[in-house]
PDB file of C-alpha atoms in Angstrom:
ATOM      1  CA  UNK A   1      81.951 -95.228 -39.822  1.00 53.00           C
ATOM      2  CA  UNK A   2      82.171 -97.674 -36.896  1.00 60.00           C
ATOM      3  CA  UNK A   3      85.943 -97.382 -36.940  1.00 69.00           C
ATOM      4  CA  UNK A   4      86.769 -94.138 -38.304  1.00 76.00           C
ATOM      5  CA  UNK A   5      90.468 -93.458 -38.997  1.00 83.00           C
ATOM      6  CA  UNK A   6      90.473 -90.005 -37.830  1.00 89.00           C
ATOM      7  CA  UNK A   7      88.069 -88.210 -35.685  1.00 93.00           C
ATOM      8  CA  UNK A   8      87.657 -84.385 -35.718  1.00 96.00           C
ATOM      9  CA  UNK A   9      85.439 -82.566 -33.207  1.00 96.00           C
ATOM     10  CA  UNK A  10      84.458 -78.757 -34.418  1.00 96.00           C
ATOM     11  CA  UNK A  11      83.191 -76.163 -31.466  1.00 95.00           C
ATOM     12  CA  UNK A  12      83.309 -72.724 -30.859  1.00 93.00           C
ATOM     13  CA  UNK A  13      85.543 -73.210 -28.271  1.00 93.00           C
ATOM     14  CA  UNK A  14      88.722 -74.964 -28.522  1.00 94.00           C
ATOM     15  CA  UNK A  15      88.688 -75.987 -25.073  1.00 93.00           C
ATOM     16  CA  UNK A  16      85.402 -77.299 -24.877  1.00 92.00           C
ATOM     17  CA  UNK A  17      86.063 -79.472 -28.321  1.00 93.00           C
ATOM     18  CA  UNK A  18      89.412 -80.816 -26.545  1.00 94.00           C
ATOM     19  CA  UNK A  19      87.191 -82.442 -23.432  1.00 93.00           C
ATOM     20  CA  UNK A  20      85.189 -84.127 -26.328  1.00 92.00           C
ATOM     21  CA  UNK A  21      87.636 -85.291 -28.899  1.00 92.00           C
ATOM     22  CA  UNK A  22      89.714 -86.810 -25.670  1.00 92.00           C
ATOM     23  CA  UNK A  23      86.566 -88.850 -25.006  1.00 90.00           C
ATOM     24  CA  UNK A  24      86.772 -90.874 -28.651  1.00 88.00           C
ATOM     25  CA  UNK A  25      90.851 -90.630 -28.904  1.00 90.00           C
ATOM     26  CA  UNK A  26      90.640 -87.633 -31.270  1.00 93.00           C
ATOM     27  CA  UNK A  27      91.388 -84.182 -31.999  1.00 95.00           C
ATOM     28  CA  UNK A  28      89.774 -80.726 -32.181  1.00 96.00           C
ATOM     29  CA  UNK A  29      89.789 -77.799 -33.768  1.00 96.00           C
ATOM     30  CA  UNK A  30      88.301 -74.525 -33.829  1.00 95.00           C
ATOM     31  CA  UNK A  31      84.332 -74.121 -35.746  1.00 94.00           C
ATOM     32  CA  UNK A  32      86.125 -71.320 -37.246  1.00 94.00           C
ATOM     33  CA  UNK A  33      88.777 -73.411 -38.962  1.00 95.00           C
ATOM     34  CA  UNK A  34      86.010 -75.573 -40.511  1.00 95.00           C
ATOM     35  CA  UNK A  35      86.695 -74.129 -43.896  1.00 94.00           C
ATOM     36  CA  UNK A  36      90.192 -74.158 -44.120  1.00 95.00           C
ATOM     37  CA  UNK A  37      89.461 -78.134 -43.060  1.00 95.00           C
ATOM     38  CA  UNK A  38      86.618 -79.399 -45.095  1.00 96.00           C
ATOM     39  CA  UNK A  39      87.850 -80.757 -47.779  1.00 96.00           C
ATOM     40  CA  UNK A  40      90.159 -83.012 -45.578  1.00 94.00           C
ATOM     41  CA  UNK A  41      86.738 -84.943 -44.215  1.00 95.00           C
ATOM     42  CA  UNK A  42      85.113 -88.033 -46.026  1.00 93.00           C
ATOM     43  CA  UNK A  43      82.103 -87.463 -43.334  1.00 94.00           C
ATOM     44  CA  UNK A  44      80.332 -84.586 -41.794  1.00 95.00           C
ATOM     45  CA  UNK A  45      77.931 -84.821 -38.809  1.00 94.00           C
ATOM     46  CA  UNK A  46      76.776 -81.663 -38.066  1.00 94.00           C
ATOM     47  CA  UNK A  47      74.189 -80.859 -35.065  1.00 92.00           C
ATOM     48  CA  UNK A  48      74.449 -76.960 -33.538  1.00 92.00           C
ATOM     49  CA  UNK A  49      72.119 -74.541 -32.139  1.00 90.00           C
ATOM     50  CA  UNK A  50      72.812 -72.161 -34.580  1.00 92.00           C
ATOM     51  CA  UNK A  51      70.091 -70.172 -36.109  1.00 92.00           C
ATOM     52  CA  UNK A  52      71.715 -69.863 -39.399  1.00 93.00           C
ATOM     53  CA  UNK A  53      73.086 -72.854 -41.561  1.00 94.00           C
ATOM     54  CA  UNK A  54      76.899 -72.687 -40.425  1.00 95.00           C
ATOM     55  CA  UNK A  55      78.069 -74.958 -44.050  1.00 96.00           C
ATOM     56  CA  UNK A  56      77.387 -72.924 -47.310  1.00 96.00           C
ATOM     57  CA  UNK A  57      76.967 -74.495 -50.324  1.00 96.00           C
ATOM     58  CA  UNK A  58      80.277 -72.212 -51.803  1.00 96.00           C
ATOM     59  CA  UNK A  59      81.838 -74.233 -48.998  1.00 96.00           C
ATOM     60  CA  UNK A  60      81.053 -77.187 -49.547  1.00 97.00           C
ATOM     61  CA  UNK A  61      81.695 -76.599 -53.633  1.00 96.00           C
ATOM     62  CA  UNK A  62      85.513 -75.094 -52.921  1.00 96.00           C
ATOM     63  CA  UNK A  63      86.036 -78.532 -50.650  1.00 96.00           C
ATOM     64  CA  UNK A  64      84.645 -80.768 -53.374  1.00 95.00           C
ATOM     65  CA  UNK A  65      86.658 -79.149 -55.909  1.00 95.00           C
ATOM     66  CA  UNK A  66      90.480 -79.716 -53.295  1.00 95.00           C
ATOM     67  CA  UNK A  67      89.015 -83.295 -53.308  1.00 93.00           C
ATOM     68  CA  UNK A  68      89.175 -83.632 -56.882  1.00 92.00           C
ATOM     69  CA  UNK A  69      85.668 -84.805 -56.471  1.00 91.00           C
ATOM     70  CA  UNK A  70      85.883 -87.399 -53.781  1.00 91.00           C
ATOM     71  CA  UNK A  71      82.465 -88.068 -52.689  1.00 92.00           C
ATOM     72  CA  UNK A  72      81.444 -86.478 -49.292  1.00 93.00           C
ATOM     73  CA  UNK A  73      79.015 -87.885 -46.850  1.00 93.00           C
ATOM     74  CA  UNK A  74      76.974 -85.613 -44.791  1.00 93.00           C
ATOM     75  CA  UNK A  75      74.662 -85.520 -42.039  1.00 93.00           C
ATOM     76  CA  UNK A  76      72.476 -82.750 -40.319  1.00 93.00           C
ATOM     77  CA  UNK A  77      71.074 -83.851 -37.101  1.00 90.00           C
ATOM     78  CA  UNK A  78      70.454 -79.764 -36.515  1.00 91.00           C
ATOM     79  CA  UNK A  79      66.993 -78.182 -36.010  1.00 89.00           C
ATOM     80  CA  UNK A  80      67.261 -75.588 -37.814  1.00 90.00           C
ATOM     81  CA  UNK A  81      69.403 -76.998 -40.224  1.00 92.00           C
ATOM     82  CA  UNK A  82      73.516 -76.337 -40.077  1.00 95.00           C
ATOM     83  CA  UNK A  83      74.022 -77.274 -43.816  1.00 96.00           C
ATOM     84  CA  UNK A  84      72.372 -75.757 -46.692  1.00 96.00           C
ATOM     85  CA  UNK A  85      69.630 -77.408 -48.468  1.00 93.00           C
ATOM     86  CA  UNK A  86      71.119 -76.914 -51.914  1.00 95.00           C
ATOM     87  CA  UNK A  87      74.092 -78.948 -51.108  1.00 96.00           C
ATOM     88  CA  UNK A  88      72.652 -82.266 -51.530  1.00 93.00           C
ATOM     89  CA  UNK A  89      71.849 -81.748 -55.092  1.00 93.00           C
ATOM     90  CA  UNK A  90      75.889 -81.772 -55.588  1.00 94.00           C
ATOM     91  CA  UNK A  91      76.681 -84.657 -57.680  1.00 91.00           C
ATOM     92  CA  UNK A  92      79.589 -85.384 -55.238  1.00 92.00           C
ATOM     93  CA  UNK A  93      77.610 -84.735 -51.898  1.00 94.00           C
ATOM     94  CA  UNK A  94      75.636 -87.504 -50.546  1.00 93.00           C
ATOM     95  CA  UNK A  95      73.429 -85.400 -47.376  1.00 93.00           C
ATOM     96  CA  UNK A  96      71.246 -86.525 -45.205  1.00 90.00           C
ATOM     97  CA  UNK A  97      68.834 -84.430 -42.440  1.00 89.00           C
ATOM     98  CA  UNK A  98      66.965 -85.539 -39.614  1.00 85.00           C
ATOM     99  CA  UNK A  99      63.723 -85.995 -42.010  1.00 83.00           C
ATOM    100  CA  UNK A 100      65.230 -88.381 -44.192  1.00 82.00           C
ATOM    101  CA  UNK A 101      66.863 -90.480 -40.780  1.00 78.00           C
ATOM    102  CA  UNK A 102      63.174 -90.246 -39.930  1.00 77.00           C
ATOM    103  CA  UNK A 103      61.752 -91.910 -42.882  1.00 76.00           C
ATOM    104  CA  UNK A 104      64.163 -94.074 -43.132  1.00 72.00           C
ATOM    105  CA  UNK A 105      63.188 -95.342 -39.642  1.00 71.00           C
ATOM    106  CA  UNK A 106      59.583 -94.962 -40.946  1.00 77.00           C
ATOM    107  CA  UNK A 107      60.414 -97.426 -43.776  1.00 78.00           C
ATOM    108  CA  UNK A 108      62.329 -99.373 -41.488  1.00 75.00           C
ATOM    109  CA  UNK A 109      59.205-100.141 -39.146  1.00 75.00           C
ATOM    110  CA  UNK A 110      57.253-100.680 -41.674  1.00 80.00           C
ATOM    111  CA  UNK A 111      59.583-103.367 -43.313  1.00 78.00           C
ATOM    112  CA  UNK A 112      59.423-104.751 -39.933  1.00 74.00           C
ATOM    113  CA  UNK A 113      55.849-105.163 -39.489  1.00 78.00           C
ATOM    114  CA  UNK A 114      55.727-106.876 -43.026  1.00 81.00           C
ATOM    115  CA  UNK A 115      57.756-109.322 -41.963  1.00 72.00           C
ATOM    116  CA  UNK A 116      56.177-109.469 -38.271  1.00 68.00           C
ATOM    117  CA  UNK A 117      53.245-110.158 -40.641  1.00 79.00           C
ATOM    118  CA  UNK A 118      54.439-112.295 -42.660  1.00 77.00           C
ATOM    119  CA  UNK A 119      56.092-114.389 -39.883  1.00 67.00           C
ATOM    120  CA  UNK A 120      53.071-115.141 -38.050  1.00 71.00           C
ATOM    121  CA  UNK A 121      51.092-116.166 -41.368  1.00 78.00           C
ATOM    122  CA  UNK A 122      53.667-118.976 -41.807  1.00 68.00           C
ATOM    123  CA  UNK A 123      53.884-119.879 -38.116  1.00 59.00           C
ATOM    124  CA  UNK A 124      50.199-119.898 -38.410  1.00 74.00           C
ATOM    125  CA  UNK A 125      50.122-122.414 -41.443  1.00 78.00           C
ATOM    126  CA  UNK A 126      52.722-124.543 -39.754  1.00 66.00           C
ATOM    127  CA  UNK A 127      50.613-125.082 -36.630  1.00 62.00           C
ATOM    128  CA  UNK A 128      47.695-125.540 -38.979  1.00 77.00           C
ATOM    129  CA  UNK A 129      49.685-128.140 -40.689  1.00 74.00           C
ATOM    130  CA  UNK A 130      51.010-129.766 -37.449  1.00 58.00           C
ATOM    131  CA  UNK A 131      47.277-129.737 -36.006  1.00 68.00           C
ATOM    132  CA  UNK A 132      46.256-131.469 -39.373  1.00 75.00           C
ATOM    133  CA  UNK A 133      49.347-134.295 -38.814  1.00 67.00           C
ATOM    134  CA  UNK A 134      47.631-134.316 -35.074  1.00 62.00           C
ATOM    135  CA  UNK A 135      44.574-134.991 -36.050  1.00 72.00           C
ATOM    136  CA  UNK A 136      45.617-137.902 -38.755  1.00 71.00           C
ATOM    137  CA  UNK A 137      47.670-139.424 -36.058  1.00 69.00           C
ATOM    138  CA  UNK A 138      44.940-139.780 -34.178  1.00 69.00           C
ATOM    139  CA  UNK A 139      42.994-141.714 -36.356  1.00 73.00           C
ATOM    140  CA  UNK A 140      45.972-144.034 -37.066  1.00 74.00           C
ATOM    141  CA  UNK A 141      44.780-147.081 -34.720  1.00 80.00           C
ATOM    142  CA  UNK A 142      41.274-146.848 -36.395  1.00 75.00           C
ATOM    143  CA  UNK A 143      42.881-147.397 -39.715  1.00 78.00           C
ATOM    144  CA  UNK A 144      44.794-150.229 -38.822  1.00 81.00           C
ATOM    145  CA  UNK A 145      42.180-151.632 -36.842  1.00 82.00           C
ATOM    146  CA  UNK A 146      40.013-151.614 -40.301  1.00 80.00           C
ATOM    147  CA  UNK A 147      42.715-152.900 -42.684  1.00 82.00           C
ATOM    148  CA  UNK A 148      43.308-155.929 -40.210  1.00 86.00           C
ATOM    149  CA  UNK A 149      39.412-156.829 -40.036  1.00 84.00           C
ATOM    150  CA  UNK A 150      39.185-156.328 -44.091  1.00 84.00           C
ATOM    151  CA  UNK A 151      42.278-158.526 -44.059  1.00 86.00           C
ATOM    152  CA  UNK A 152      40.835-161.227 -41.994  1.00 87.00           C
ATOM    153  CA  UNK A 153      37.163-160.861 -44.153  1.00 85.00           C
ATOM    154  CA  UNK A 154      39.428-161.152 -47.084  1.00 85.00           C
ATOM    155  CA  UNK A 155      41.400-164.128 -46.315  1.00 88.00           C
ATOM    156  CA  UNK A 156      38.209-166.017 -44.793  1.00 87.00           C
ATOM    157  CA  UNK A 157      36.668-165.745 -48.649  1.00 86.00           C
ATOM    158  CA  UNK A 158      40.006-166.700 -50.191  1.00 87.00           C
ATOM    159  CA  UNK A 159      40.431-169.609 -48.387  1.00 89.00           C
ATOM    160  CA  UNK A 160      36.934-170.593 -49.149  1.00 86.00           C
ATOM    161  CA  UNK A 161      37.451-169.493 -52.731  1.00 87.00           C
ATOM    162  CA  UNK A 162      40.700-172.154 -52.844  1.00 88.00           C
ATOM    163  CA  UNK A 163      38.692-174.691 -51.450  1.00 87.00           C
ATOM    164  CA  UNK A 164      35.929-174.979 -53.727  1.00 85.00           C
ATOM    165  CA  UNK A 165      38.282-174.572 -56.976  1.00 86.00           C
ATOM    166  CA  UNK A 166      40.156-177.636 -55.062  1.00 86.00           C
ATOM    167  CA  UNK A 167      36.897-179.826 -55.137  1.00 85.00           C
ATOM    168  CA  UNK A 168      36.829-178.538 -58.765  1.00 85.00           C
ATOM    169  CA  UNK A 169      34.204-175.840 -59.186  1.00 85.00           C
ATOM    170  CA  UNK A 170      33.711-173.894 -62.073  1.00 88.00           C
ATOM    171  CA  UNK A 171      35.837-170.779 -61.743  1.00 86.00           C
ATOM    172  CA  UNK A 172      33.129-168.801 -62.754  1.00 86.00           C
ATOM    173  CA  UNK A 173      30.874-169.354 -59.663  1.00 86.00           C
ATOM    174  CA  UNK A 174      33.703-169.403 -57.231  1.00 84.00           C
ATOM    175  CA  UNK A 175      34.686-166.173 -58.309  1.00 87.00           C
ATOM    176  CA  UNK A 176      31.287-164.780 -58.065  1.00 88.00           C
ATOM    177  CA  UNK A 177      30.404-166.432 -54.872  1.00 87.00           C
ATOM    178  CA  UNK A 178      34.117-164.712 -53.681  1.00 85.00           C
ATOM    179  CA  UNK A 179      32.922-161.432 -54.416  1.00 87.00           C
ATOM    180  CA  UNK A 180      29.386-161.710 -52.999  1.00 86.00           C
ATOM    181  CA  UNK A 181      30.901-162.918 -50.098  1.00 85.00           C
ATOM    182  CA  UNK A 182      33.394-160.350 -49.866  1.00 84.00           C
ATOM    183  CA  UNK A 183      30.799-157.265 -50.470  1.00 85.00           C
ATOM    184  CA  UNK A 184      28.134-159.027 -47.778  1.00 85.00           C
ATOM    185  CA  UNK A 185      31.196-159.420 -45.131  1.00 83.00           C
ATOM    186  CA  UNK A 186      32.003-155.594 -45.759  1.00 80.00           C
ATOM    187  CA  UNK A 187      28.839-154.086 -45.808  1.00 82.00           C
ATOM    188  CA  UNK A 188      27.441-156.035 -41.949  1.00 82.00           C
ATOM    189  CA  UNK A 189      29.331-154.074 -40.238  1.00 83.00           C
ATOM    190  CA  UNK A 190      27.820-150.451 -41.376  1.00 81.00           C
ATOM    191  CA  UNK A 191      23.864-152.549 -41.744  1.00 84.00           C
ATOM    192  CA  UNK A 192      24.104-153.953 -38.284  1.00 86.00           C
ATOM    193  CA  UNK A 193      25.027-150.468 -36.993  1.00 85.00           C
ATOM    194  CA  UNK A 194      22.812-148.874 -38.700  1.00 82.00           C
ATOM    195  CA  UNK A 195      19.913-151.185 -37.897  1.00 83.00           C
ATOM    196  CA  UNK A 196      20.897-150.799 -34.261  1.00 88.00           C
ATOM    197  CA  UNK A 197      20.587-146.996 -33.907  1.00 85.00           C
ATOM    198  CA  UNK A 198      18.135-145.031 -33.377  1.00 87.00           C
ATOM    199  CA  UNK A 199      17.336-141.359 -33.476  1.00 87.00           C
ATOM    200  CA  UNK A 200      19.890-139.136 -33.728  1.00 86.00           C
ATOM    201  CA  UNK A 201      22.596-141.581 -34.189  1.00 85.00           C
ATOM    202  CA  UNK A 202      20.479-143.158 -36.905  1.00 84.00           C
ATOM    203  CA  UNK A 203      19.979-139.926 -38.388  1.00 86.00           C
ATOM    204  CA  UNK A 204      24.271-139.501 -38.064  1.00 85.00           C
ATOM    205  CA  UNK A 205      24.710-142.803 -39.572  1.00 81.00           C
ATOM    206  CA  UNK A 206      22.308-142.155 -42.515  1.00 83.00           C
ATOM    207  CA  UNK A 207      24.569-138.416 -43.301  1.00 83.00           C
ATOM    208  CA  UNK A 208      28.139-140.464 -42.949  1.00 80.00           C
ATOM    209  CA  UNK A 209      27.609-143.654 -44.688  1.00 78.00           C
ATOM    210  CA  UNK A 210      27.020-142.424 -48.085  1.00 80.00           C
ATOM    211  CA  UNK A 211      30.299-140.210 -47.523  1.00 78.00           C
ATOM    212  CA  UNK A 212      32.468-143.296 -46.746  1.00 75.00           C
ATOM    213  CA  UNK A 213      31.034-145.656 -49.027  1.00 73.00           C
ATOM    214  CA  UNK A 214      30.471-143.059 -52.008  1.00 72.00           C
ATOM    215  CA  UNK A 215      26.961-143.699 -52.877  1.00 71.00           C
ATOM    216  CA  UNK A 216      24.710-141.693 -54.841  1.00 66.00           C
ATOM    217  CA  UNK A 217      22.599-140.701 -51.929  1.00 61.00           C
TER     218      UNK A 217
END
Protein backbone atom coordinates (compact mmCIF):
# COMPACT_ATOMS: atom_id res chain seq x y z
CA UNK A 1 0.00 0.00 0.00
CA UNK A 2 1.48 3.43 -0.77
CA UNK A 3 0.27 4.71 2.58
CA UNK A 4 0.08 1.87 4.82
CA UNK A 5 -1.51 2.49 8.24
CA UNK A 6 0.82 0.45 10.15
CA UNK A 7 4.18 -0.80 9.26
CA UNK A 8 5.77 -3.90 10.88
CA UNK A 9 9.38 -4.91 10.20
CA UNK A 10 10.16 -8.83 11.21
CA UNK A 11 14.12 -9.82 11.79
CA UNK A 12 15.94 -12.09 13.73
CA UNK A 13 17.20 -9.51 15.64
CA UNK A 14 15.22 -7.02 17.41
CA UNK A 15 17.79 -4.51 17.21
CA UNK A 16 18.57 -4.73 13.76
CA UNK A 17 14.55 -4.55 12.84
CA UNK A 18 14.41 -1.28 15.18
CA UNK A 19 17.20 0.64 12.78
CA UNK A 20 14.75 -0.34 9.90
CA UNK A 21 11.27 0.23 11.11
CA UNK A 22 12.73 3.86 12.43
CA UNK A 23 13.58 4.48 8.77
CA UNK A 24 9.61 4.27 7.51
CA UNK A 25 8.10 5.59 11.08
CA UNK A 26 7.30 2.03 12.20
CA UNK A 27 7.76 -0.68 14.55
CA UNK A 28 9.50 -4.05 14.94
CA UNK A 29 9.27 -7.08 16.30
CA UNK A 30 10.99 -10.21 16.73
CA UNK A 31 10.86 -13.09 13.36
CA UNK A 32 10.05 -15.26 16.18
CA UNK A 33 6.86 -13.47 17.17
CA UNK A 34 5.64 -13.71 13.54
CA UNK A 35 3.07 -16.25 14.52
CA UNK A 36 1.67 -14.94 17.45
CA UNK A 37 1.29 -11.66 14.88
CA UNK A 38 0.03 -12.87 11.60
CA UNK A 39 -3.22 -12.69 11.66
CA UNK A 40 -2.99 -8.93 12.69
CA UNK A 41 -1.41 -8.14 8.93
CA UNK A 42 -3.60 -7.36 5.76
CA UNK A 43 -0.05 -7.64 3.78
CA UNK A 44 2.99 -9.77 3.92
CA UNK A 45 6.27 -9.05 2.07
CA UNK A 46 8.53 -11.55 2.80
CA UNK A 47 12.29 -11.68 1.33
CA UNK A 48 15.02 -13.78 3.73
CA UNK A 49 17.95 -15.86 3.15
CA UNK A 50 16.55 -18.63 4.71
CA UNK A 51 16.94 -22.01 3.27
CA UNK A 52 13.69 -23.26 4.47
CA UNK A 53 10.21 -21.52 3.86
CA UNK A 54 9.95 -19.54 7.30
CA UNK A 55 5.56 -19.17 6.74
CA UNK A 56 3.79 -22.64 6.88
CA UNK A 57 0.74 -23.14 5.39
CA UNK A 58 -0.77 -24.30 9.23
CA UNK A 59 0.32 -20.71 9.80
CA UNK A 60 -1.03 -19.05 7.55
CA UNK A 61 -4.52 -21.30 7.98
CA UNK A 62 -4.63 -20.56 12.07
CA UNK A 63 -4.19 -16.57 10.98
CA UNK A 64 -6.92 -16.80 8.35
CA UNK A 65 -9.15 -18.51 10.64
CA UNK A 66 -8.44 -15.22 13.86
CA UNK A 67 -9.33 -13.08 10.76
CA UNK A 68 -12.58 -14.57 10.35
CA UNK A 69 -11.48 -14.88 6.81
CA UNK A 70 -10.26 -11.45 5.93
CA UNK A 71 -8.42 -11.76 2.80
CA UNK A 72 -4.54 -11.67 3.11
CA UNK A 73 -2.17 -10.34 0.57
CA UNK A 74 1.17 -11.85 0.23
CA UNK A 75 4.35 -11.46 -1.40
CA UNK A 76 7.65 -13.59 -1.65
CA UNK A 77 10.45 -11.68 -3.07
CA UNK A 78 12.75 -14.75 -1.42
CA UNK A 79 14.98 -17.10 -3.49
CA UNK A 80 14.35 -19.88 -2.11
CA UNK A 81 11.00 -19.16 -1.27
CA UNK A 82 9.98 -17.94 2.58
CA UNK A 83 6.25 -18.91 2.13
CA UNK A 84 4.93 -22.19 1.22
CA UNK A 85 3.71 -22.93 -2.15
CA UNK A 86 0.44 -24.45 -0.99
CA UNK A 87 -0.67 -21.29 0.57
CA UNK A 88 -1.83 -19.55 -2.42
CA UNK A 89 -4.40 -22.07 -3.20
CA UNK A 90 -6.22 -20.68 0.16
CA UNK A 91 -9.40 -19.22 -0.87
CA UNK A 92 -8.58 -16.26 1.48
CA UNK A 93 -4.79 -15.86 0.48
CA UNK A 94 -4.03 -13.86 -2.49
CA UNK A 95 0.25 -14.75 -2.94
CA UNK A 96 2.42 -13.67 -5.15
CA UNK A 97 6.42 -14.84 -5.83
CA UNK A 98 9.05 -13.32 -7.70
CA UNK A 99 7.93 -15.49 -10.94
CA UNK A 100 4.62 -14.16 -11.12
CA UNK A 101 6.17 -10.18 -10.46
CA UNK A 102 8.25 -11.41 -13.39
CA UNK A 103 5.56 -12.21 -15.76
CA UNK A 104 3.68 -9.71 -14.86
CA UNK A 105 6.51 -7.37 -15.98
CA UNK A 106 6.77 -9.77 -18.98
CA UNK A 107 3.11 -8.99 -19.84
CA UNK A 108 3.66 -5.58 -18.99
CA UNK A 109 6.44 -5.06 -21.79
CA UNK A 110 4.73 -6.72 -23.99
CA UNK A 111 1.49 -4.56 -23.57
CA UNK A 112 3.90 -1.85 -24.07
CA UNK A 113 5.34 -2.75 -27.28
CA UNK A 114 1.69 -3.28 -28.64
CA UNK A 115 0.96 -0.07 -28.07
CA UNK A 116 4.60 1.28 -29.10
CA UNK A 117 3.31 -0.57 -32.19
CA UNK A 118 0.34 0.52 -32.49
CA UNK A 119 1.34 4.18 -31.88
CA UNK A 120 3.65 4.47 -34.65
CA UNK A 121 1.09 2.78 -37.20
CA UNK A 122 -1.25 5.74 -36.52
CA UNK A 123 1.48 8.38 -36.41
CA UNK A 124 2.48 6.76 -39.58
CA UNK A 125 -1.06 7.12 -41.27
CA UNK A 126 -1.33 10.64 -39.98
CA UNK A 127 1.85 11.78 -41.73
CA UNK A 128 0.66 9.77 -44.69
CA UNK A 129 -2.49 11.69 -44.52
CA UNK A 130 -0.80 15.10 -43.90
CA UNK A 131 1.72 14.31 -46.90
CA UNK A 132 -1.48 13.52 -49.02
CA UNK A 133 -3.15 17.20 -47.80
CA UNK A 134 0.63 18.42 -48.87
CA UNK A 135 0.57 17.21 -51.92
CA UNK A 136 -3.23 18.48 -52.82
CA UNK A 137 -2.21 21.83 -51.59
CA UNK A 138 0.19 21.96 -53.89
CA UNK A 139 -1.76 21.55 -56.77
CA UNK A 140 -4.28 24.16 -55.52
CA UNK A 141 -3.05 27.19 -57.86
CA UNK A 142 -3.19 24.75 -60.89
CA UNK A 143 -6.80 24.14 -60.16
CA UNK A 144 -7.78 27.52 -59.91
CA UNK A 145 -5.74 28.54 -62.64
CA UNK A 146 -7.96 25.91 -64.84
CA UNK A 147 -11.42 26.77 -63.46
CA UNK A 148 -10.67 30.57 -64.26
CA UNK A 149 -9.55 29.78 -68.02
CA UNK A 150 -12.75 27.25 -68.37
CA UNK A 151 -14.63 30.19 -66.88
CA UNK A 152 -13.41 32.72 -69.29
CA UNK A 153 -13.87 29.87 -72.44
CA UNK A 154 -17.26 29.52 -70.98
CA UNK A 155 -18.43 32.97 -70.76
CA UNK A 156 -16.77 33.90 -74.29
CA UNK A 157 -19.44 31.12 -75.86
CA UNK A 158 -22.27 32.41 -73.68
CA UNK A 159 -22.00 35.72 -74.63
CA UNK A 160 -21.84 34.68 -78.19
CA UNK A 161 -24.66 32.23 -77.56
CA UNK A 162 -26.89 35.51 -76.19
CA UNK A 163 -26.00 37.35 -79.06
CA UNK A 164 -27.12 35.30 -81.79
CA UNK A 165 -30.54 34.30 -79.92
CA UNK A 166 -30.73 38.36 -79.72
CA UNK A 167 -30.53 38.68 -83.62
CA UNK A 168 -33.12 35.83 -83.39
CA UNK A 169 -31.54 32.50 -84.27
CA UNK A 170 -33.09 29.36 -83.99
CA UNK A 171 -32.32 28.01 -80.53
CA UNK A 172 -31.50 24.90 -81.92
CA UNK A 173 -28.29 25.97 -83.80
CA UNK A 174 -27.20 28.38 -81.17
CA UNK A 175 -27.20 25.77 -78.77
CA UNK A 176 -25.29 23.46 -80.91
CA UNK A 177 -22.90 25.98 -82.19
CA UNK A 178 -22.48 26.76 -78.02
CA UNK A 179 -21.43 23.41 -77.41
CA UNK A 180 -19.12 22.91 -80.41
CA UNK A 181 -17.62 25.91 -79.45
CA UNK A 182 -17.27 25.07 -75.98
CA UNK A 183 -15.71 21.37 -76.65
CA UNK A 184 -13.18 23.00 -79.54
CA UNK A 185 -12.11 25.87 -76.87
CA UNK A 186 -11.44 22.96 -74.27
CA UNK A 187 -9.82 20.51 -76.18
CA UNK A 188 -6.79 23.39 -77.98
CA UNK A 189 -5.21 23.52 -75.18
CA UNK A 190 -4.26 19.57 -74.71
CA UNK A 191 -4.04 19.39 -79.19
CA UNK A 192 -1.71 22.31 -79.35
CA UNK A 193 0.44 20.68 -76.63
CA UNK A 194 0.35 17.70 -77.87
CA UNK A 195 1.13 18.71 -81.44
CA UNK A 196 4.06 20.65 -80.02
CA UNK A 197 5.94 17.80 -78.28
CA UNK A 198 7.99 15.58 -79.29
CA UNK A 199 9.60 12.41 -78.09
CA UNK A 200 9.38 11.61 -74.79
CA UNK A 201 7.11 14.33 -73.81
CA UNK A 202 4.90 13.31 -76.70
CA UNK A 203 5.05 9.89 -75.61
CA UNK A 204 4.03 11.46 -71.71
CA UNK A 205 1.31 13.39 -73.20
CA UNK A 206 -0.14 10.45 -75.22
CA UNK A 207 -0.14 8.10 -71.44
CA UNK A 208 -1.85 11.28 -69.43
CA UNK A 209 -4.39 12.62 -71.72
CA UNK A 210 -6.62 9.73 -71.93
CA UNK A 211 -6.40 9.64 -67.95
CA UNK A 212 -7.68 13.26 -67.62
CA UNK A 213 -10.06 13.33 -70.29
CA UNK A 214 -11.41 9.62 -69.74
CA UNK A 215 -11.20 8.26 -73.14
CA UNK A 216 -11.34 4.82 -74.22
CA UNK A 217 -7.74 4.69 -75.20
Amino acid sequence: AQNPKTLTIANRTLERGEMLAHRFNGRAIRLADLPEQLASFDIVVSCTASSLPIIGLGLVETAIKSRRHKPMFMVDLAVPRDIETEIGRLDDVFLYTVDDLGAAVQTGMENRKAAVAQAEAIIETRVQSFMHWVDTRSVVPLIQDLHESSEAMRMIELERAKRLLAKGENIDVVLEALSRGLTAKFLHGPQQALHNAHGDERARLVALLPQLFRTKR
